[in-house]
Tab-separated table of C-alpha atoms and ligand atoms in Angstrom:
chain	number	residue	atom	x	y	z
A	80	UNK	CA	-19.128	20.426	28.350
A	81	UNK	CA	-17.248	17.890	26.529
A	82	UNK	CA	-18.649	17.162	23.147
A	83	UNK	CA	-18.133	13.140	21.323
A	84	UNK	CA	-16.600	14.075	18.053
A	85	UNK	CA	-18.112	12.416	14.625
A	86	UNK	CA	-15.268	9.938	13.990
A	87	UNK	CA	-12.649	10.431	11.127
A	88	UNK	CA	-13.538	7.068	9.447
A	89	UNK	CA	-17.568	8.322	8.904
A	90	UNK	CA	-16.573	11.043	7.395
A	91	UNK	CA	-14.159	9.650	5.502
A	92	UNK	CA	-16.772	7.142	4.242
A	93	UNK	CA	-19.071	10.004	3.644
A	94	UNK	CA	-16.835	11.149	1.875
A	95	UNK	CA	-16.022	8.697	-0.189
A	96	UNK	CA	-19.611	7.712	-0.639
A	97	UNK	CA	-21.427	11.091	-1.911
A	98	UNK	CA	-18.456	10.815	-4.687
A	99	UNK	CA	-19.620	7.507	-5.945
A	100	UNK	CA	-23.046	8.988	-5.988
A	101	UNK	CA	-22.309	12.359	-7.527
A	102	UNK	CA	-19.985	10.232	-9.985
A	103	UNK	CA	-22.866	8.306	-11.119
A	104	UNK	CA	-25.142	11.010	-11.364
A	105	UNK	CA	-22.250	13.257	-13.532
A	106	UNK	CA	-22.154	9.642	-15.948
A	107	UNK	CA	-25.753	10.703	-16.933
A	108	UNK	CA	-25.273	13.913	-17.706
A	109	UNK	CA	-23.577	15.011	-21.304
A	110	UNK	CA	-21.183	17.379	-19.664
A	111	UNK	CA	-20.890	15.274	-16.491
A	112	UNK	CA	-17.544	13.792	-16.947
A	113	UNK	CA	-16.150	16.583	-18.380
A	114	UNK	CA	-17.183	18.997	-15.428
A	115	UNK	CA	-16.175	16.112	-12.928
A	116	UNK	CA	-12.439	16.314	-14.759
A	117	UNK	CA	-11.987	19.798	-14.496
A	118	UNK	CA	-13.402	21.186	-11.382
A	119	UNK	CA	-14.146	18.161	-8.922
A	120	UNK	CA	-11.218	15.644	-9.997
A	121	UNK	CA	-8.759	18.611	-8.637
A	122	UNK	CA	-9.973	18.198	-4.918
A	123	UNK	CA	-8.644	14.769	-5.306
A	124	UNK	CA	-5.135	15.562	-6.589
A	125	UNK	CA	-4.510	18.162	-4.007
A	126	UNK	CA	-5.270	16.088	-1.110
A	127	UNK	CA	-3.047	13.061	-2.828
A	128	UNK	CA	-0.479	15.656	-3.106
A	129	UNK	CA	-0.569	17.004	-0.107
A	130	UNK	CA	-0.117	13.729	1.470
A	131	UNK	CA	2.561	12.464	-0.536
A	132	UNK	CA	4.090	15.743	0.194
A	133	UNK	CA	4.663	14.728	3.643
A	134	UNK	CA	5.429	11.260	3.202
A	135	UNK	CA	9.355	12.195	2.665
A	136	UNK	CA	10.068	15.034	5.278
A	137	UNK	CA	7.989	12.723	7.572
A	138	UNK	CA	10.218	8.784	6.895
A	139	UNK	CA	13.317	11.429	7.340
A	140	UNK	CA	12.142	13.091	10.568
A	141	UNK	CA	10.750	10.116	12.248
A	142	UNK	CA	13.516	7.464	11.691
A	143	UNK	CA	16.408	9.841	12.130
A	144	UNK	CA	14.615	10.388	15.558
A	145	UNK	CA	12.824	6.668	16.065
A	146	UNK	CA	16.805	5.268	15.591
A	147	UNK	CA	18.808	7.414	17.425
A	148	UNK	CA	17.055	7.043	20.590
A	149	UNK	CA	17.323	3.239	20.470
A	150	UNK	CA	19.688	2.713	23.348
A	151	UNK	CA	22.164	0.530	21.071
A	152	UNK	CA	22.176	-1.216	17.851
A	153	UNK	CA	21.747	-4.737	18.516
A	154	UNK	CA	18.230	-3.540	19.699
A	155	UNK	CA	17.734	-2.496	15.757
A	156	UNK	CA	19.285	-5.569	14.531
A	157	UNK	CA	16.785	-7.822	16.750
A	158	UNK	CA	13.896	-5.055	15.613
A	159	UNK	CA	15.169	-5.441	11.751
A	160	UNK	CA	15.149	-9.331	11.835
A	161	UNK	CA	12.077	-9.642	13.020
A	162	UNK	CA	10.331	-7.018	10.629
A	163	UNK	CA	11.601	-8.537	7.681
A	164	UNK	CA	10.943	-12.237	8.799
A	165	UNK	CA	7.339	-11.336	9.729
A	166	UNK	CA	6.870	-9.008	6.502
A	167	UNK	CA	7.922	-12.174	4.651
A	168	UNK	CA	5.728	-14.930	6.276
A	169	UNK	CA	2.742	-12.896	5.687
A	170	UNK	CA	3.778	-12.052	1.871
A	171	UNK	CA	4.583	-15.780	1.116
A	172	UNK	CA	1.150	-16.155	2.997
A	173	UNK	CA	-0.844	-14.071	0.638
A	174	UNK	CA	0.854	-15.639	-1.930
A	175	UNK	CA	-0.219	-19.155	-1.259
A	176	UNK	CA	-3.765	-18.175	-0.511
A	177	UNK	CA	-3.873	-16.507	-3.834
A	178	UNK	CA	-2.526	-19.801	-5.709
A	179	UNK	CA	-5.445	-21.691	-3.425
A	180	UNK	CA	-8.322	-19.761	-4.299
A	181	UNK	CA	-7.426	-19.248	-8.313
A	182	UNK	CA	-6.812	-23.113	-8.685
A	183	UNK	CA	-10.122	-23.699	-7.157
A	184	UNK	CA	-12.012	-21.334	-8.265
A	185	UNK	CA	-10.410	-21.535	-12.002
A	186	UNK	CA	-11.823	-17.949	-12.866
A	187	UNK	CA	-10.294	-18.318	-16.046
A	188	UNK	CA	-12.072	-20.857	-17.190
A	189	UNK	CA	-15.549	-18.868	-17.226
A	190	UNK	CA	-13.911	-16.118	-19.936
A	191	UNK	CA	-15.739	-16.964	-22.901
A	192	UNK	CA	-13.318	-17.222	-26.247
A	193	UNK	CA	-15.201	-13.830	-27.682
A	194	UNK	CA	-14.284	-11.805	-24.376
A	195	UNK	CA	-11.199	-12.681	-24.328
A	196	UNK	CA	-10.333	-11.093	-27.890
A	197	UNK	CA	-12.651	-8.664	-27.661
A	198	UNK	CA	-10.749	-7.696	-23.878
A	199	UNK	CA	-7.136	-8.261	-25.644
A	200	UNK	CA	-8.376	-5.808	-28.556
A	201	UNK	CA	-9.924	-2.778	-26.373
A	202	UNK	CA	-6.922	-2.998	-24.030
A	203	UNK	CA	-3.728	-3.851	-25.914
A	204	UNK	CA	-2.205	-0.363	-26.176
A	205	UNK	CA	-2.446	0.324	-22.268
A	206	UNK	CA	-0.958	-3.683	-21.961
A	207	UNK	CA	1.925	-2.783	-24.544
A	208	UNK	CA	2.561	0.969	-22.151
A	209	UNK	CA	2.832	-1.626	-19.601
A	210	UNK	CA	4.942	-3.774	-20.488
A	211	UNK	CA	7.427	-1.058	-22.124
A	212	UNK	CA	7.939	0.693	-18.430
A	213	UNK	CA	8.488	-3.325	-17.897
A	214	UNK	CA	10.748	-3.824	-20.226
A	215	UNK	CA	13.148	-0.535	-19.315
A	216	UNK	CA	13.706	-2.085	-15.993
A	217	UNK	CA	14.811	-5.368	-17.158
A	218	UNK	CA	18.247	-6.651	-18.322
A	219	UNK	CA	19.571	-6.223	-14.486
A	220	UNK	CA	21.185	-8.404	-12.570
A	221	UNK	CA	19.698	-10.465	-10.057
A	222	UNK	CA	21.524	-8.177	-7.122
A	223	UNK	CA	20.264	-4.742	-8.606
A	224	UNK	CA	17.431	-4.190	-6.228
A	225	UNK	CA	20.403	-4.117	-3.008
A	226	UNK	CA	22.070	-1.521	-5.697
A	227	UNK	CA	18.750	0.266	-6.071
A	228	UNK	CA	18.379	0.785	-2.087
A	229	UNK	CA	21.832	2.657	-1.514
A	230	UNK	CA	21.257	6.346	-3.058
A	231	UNK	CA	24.120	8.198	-4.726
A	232	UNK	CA	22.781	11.521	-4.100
A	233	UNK	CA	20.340	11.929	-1.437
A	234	UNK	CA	18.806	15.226	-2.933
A	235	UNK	CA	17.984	12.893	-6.123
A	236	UNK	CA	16.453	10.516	-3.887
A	237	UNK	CA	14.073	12.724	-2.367
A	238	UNK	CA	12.639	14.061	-4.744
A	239	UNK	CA	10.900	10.905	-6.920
A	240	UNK	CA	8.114	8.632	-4.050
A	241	UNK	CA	9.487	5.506	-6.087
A	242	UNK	CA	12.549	5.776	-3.817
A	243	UNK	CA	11.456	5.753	-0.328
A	244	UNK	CA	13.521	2.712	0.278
A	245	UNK	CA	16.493	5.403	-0.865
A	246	UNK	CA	15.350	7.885	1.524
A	247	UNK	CA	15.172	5.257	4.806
A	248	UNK	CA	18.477	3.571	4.011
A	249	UNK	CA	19.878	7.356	4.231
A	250	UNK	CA	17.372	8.200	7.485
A	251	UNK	CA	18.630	4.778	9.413
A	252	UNK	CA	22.131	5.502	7.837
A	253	UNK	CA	22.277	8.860	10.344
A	254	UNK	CA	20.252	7.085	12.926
A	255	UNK	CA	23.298	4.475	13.432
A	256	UNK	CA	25.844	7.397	13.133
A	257	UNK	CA	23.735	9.692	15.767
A	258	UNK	CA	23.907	6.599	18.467
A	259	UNK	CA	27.398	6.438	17.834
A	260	UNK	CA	28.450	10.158	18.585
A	261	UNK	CA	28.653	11.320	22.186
A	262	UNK	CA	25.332	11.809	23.870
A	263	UNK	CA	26.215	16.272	24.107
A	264	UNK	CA	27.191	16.253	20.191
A	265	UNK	CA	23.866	14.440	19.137
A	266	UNK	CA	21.456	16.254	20.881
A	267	UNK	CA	21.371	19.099	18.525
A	268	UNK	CA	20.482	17.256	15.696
A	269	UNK	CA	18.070	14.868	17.620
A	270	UNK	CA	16.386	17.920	19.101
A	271	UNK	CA	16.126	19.603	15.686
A	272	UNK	CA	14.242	16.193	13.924
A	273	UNK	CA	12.406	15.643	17.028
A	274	UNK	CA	11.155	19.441	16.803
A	275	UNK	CA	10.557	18.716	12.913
A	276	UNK	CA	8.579	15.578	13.621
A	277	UNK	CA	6.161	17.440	15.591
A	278	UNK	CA	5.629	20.453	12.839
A	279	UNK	CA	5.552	17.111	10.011
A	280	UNK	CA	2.203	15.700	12.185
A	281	UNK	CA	0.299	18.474	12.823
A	282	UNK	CA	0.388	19.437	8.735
A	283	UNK	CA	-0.750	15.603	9.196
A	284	UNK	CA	-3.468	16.713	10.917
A	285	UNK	CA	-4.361	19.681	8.796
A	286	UNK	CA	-4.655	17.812	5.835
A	287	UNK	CA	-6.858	15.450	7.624
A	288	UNK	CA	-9.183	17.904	8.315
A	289	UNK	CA	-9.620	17.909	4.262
A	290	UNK	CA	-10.048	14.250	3.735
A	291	UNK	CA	-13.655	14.326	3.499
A	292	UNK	CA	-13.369	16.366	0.265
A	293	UNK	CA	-10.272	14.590	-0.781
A	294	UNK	CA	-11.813	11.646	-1.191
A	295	UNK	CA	-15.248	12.949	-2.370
A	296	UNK	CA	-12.842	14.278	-5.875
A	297	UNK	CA	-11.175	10.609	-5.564
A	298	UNK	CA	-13.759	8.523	-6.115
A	299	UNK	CA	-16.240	11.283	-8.197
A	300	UNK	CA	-13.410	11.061	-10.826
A	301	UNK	CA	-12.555	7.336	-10.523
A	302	UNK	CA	-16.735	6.310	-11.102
A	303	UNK	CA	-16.642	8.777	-14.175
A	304	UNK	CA	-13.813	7.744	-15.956
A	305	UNK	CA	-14.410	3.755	-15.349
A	306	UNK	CA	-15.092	1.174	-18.719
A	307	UNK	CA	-18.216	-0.138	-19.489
A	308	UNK	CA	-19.706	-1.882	-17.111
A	309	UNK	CA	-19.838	-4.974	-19.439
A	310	UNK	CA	-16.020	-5.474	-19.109
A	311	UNK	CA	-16.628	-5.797	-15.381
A	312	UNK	CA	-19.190	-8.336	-15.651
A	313	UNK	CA	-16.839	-10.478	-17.757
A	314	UNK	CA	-14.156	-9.973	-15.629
A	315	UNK	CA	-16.377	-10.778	-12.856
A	316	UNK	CA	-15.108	-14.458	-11.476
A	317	UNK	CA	-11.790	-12.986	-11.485
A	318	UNK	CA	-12.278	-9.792	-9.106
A	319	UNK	CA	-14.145	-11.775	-6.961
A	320	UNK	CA	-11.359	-14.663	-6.738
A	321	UNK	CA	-9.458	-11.975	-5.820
A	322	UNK	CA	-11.349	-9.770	-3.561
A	323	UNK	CA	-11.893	-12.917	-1.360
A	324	UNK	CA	-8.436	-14.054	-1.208
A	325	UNK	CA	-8.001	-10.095	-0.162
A	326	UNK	CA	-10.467	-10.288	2.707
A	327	UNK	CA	-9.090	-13.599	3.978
A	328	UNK	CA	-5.849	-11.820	4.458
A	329	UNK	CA	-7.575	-9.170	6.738
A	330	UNK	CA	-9.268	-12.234	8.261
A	331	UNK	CA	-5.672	-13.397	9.079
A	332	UNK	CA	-4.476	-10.268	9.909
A	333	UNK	CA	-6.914	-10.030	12.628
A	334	UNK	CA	-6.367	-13.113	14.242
A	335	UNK	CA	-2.360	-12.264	14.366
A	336	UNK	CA	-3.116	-9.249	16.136
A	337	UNK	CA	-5.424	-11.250	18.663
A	338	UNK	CA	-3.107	-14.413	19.177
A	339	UNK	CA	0.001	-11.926	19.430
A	340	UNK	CA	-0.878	-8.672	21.395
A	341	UNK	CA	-4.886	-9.792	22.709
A	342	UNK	CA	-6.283	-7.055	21.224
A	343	UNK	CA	-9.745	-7.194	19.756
A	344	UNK	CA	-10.941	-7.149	16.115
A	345	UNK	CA	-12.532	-3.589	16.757
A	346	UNK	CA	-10.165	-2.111	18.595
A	347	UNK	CA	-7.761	-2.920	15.347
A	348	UNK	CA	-10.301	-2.087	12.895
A	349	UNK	CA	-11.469	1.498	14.627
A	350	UNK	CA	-7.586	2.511	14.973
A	351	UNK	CA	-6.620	1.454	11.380
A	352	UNK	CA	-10.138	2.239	9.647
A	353	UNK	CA	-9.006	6.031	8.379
A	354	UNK	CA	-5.761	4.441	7.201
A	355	UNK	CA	-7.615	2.145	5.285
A	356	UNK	CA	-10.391	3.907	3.669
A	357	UNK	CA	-7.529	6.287	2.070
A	358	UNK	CA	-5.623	3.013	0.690
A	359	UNK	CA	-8.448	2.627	-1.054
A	360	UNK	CA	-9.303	5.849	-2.171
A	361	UNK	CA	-5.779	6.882	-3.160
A	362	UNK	CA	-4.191	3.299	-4.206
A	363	UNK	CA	-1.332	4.318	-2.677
A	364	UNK	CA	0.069	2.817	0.364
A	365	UNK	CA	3.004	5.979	-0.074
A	366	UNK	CA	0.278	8.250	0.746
A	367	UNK	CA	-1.343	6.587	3.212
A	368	UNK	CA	2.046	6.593	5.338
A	369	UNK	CA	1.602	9.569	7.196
A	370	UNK	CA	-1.883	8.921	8.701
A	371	UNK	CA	-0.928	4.787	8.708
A	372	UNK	CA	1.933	6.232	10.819
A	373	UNK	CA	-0.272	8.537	13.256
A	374	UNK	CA	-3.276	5.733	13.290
A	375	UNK	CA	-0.568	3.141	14.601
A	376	UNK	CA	0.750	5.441	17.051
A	377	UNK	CA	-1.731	7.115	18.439
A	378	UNK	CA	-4.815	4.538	18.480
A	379	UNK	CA	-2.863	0.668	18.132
A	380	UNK	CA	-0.519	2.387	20.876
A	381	UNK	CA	2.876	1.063	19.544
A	382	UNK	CA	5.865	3.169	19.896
A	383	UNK	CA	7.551	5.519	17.761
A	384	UNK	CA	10.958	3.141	18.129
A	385	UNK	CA	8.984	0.632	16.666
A	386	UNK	CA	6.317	2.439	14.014
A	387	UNK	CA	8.805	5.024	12.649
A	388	UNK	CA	10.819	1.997	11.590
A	389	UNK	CA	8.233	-1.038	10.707
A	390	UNK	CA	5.929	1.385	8.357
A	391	UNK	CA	8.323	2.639	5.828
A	392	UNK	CA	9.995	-0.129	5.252
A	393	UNK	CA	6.326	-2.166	5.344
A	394	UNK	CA	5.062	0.471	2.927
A	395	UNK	CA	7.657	-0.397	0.239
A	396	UNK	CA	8.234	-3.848	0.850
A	397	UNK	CA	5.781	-5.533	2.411
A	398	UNK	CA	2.461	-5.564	-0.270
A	399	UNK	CA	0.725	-9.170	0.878
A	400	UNK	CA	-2.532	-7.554	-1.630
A	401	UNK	CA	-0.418	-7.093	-4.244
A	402	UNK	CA	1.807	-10.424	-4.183
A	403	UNK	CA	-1.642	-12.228	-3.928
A	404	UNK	CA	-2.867	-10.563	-7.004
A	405	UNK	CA	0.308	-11.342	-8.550
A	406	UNK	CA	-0.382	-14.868	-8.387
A	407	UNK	CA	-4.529	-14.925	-9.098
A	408	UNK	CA	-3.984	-12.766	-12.169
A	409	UNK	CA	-1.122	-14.948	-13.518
A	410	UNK	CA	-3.057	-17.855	-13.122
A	411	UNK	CA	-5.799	-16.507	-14.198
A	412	UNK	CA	-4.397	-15.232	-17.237
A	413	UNK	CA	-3.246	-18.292	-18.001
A	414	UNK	CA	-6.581	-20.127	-17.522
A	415	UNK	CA	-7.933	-17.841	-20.045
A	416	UNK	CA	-5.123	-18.865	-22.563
A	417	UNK	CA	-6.239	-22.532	-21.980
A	418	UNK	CA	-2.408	-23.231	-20.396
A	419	UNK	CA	-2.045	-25.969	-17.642
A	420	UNK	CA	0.500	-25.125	-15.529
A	421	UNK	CA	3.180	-27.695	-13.744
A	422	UNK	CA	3.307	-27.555	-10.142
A	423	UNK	CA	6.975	-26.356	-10.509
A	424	UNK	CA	5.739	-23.055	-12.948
A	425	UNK	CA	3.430	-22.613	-9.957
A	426	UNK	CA	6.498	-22.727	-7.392
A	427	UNK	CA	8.169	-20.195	-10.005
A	428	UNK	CA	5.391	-18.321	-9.583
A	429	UNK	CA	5.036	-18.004	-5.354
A	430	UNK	CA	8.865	-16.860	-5.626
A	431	UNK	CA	8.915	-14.728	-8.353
A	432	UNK	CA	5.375	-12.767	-6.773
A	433	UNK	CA	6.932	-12.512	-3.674
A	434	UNK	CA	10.194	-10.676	-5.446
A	435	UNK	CA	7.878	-8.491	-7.071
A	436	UNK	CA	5.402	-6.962	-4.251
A	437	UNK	CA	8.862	-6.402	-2.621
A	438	UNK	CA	9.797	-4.315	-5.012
A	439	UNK	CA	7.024	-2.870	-6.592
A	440	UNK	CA	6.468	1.011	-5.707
A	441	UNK	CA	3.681	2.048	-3.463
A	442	UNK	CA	1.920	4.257	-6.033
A	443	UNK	CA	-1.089	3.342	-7.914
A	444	UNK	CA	-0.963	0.443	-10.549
A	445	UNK	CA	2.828	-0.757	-9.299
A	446	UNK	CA	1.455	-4.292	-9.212
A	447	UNK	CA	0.559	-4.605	-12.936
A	448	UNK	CA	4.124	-3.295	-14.368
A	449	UNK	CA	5.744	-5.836	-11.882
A	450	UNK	CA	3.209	-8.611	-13.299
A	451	UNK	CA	4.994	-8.488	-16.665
A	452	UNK	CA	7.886	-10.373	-14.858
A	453	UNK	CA	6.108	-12.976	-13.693
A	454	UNK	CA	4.239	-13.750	-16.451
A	455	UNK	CA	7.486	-13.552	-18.214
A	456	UNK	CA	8.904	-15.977	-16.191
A	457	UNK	CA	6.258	-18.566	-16.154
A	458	UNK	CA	6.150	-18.439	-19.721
A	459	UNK	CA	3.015	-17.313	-19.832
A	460	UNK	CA	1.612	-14.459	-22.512
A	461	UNK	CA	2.384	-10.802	-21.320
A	462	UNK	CA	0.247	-9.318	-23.920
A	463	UNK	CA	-2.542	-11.437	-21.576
A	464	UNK	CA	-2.446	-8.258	-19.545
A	465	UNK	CA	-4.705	-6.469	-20.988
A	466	UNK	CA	-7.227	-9.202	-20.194
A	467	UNK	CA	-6.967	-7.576	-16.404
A	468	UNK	CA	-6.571	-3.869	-17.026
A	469	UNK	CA	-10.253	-2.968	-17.390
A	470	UNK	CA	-10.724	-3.430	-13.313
A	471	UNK	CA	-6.956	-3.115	-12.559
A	472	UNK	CA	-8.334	0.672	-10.857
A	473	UNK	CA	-10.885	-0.935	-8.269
A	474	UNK	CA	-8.375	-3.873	-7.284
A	475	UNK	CA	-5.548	-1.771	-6.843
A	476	UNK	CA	-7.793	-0.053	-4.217
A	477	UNK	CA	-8.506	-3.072	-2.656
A	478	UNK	CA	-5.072	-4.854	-2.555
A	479	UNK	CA	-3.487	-1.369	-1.211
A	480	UNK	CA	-5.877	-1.559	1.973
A	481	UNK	CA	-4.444	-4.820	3.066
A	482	UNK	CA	-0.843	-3.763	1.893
A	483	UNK	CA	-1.568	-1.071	4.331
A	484	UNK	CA	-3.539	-3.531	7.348
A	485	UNK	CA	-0.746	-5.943	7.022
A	486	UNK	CA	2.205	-3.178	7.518
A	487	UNK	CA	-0.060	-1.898	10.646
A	488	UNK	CA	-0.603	-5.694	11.762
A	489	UNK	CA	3.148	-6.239	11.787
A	490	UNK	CA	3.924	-3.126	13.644
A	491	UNK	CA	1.693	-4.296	16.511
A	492	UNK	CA	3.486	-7.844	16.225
A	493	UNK	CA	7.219	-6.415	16.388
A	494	UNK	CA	6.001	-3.773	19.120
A	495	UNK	CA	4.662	-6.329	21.189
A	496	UNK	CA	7.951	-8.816	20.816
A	497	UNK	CA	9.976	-6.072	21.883
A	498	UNK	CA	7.575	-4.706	24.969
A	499	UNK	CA	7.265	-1.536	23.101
A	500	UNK	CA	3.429	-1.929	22.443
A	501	UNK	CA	1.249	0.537	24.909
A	502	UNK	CA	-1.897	0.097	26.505
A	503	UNK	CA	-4.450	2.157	24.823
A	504	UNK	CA	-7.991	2.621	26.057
A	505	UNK	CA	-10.319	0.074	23.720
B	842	LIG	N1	-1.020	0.455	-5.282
B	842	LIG	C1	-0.339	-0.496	-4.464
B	842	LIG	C2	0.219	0.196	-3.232
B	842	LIG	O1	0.584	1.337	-3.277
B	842	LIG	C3	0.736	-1.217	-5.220
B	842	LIG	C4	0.113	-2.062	-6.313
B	842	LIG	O2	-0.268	-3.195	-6.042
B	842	LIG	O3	-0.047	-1.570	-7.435
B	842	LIG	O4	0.311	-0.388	-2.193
């Protein structure tokens, strides 16, 4: 008899929602938080680990394998183009929506004097850590970031997440050579990473038989070690500016998937869901790779060609939550400080935002560090960043699930422009 399994995203969302519940119970308890550090917050870290673990061995096996079986290059080149074209209309899109909806909304406006130096007082020290790691990646040249993608050792590159773009430039690097070499001396090595790519996704499975609990630590931890609730409240107008500029992007996201490949809204939503709900729970799109990777395979139906290619890149580059928070928080920030900004500061600040989600990292709280810059640039306090950091945590979460939908979205977009997306059941 064949049984209907529970699906992957309720249990996820279990998950995830008995650890909000135990972390509010552990807040009321003296030794709560203490206990939820030591022995529950370590379910958490494991499964992060384990996931970013794979991300790596999995970018390697997959492209080296997704590349070489392209039939010739220009069918990369046509693939690449229209990647980064798409991954940049929907950034600048973000962006734009983001400058809308904190103009309109002026969230800035309802910080009350007293907040705002008590916020600037409580937070200042984690602003200033900030804006040091900010500061140690300044004073290079416009061009650095091309520099940045082309590893001198690829050993060094492997071993830090920050450099994934490191690792694919060296994984497409052997792709091109392998579809240059004669079909009988490739093989081999294609064989090998296609053998490896397989052993890489069922450890994906495996450690998605864990989520549950993964995310259970996750969140337990995150409730018990959140500020004051006050600081939330004051910060209120601002997280929800944000949070709805965030769900108009999935909004958008779900009409590009109907208008482009006629798929419906739940179809998307079921396949992506899992992917999503561990965005949020890890704030890391880097994590979220692997099972963003199976999810978009296995339930959206587009091919490995196209997936093993689109995602990586998408996971470092392509952060349409985080350039839209880039541009509400600046604003914002600058509301707060009573500034009026020129139309042209604005401009500055759609350009510089974009520049930034590109090359923020995918790890947790990559956004804020990259803020400095454009606060920098519009001339606008960067000390005002410790206005934002007391719900940085919970927005981070939310802008990695649509960095994550929109990589998945444009995956489905390039597959379908290059008749590589497959039927799957709905
Ligand atoms: N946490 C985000 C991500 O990994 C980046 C950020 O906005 O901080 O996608």
């Amino acid at each position: 008899m064949k049984t209907k399994k529970f699906p992957l995203h309720w249990k996820i969302m279990i998950g995830m929602l008995l650890g909000i519940l135990f972390g509010i119970v552990m807040t009321q308890l003296s030794w709560g938080g203490q206990f939820t550090k030591f022995y529950i917050k370590p379910l958490g870290t494991i499964f992060i680990n384990s996931l970013k673990l794979i991300a790596i061995p999995l970018i390697l096996a997959s492209l080296i394998k997704g590349i070489s079986d392209l039939k010739n290059i220009s069918k990369l080149s046509k693939m690449g183009g229209r990647t980064v074209i798409t991954y940049l209309l929907t950034t600048l899109t973000a962006v734009l929506i983001g400058m809308t909806l904190v103009n309109i909304i002026k969230p800035g406006s309802s910080v009350t004097e007293k907040t705002r130096n008590d916020l600037m007082v409580a937070y200042q020290d984690n602003a200033n850590e900030k804006m040091l790691i900010a500061e140690e990646q300044k004073g290079q040249g416009p061009l650095q970031f091309i520099v940045d993608i082309v590893p001198s050792n690829i050993f060094d590159a492997a071993t830090d997440n920050k450099n994934m773009l490191q690792v694919i430039f060296f994984a497409i690097f052997i792709g091109v050579a392998l579809i240059y070499i004669p079909k009988e001396k490739a093989k081999p090595v294609k064989d090998f990473f296609d053998s490896f790519n397989h052993v890489i996704l069922k450890m994906i499975d495996f450690i998605m038989l864990a989520a549950p609990f993964g995310v259970f630590g996750l969140l337990a931890a995150i409730v018990v070690e959140a500020p004051n609730i006050d600081l939330f409240k004051a910060l209120g107008m601002y997280s929800f500016t944000l949070v709805i500029g965030l769900a108009i992007m999935i909004g958008i996201y779900i009409m590009l998937v109907r208008i482009f490949t006629k798929r419906k809204a739940s179809f998307f939503l079921k396949g992506i869901s899992p992917a999503q709900l561990l965005a949020f729970s890890t704030s890391s799109s880097a994590a979220t790779l692997p099972v963003t990777m199976d999810r978009v395979e296995n339930k959206l139906g587009v091919d490995k060609e196209v997936s093993s290619f689109v995602l990586p890149i998408g996971a470092t580059i392509n952060m349409d939550g985080t350039s839209l928070y880039q541009a509400v928080a600046a604003i914002f920030i600058a509301q707060t400080f009573g500034m009026d900004l020129s139309l042209s500061t604005q401009l500055g600040i759609v350009l510089t935002a974009t520049l930034a989600s590109i090359g923020a990292a995918a790890v947790p709280s990559a956004g804020i560090v990259l803020l400095v810059g454009v606060l920098a640039q519009a001339g606008i306090p960067e000390a005002g960043l410790a206005l934002i950091f007391a719900v940085d945590r919970p927005l981070d979460m939310c802008r990695t699930v649509v960095n994550v939908t929109g990589d998945a979205t444009v995956s489905m977009i390039v597959a379908k422009s290059v008749k590589k997306l497959k039927k799957v059941k709905e």
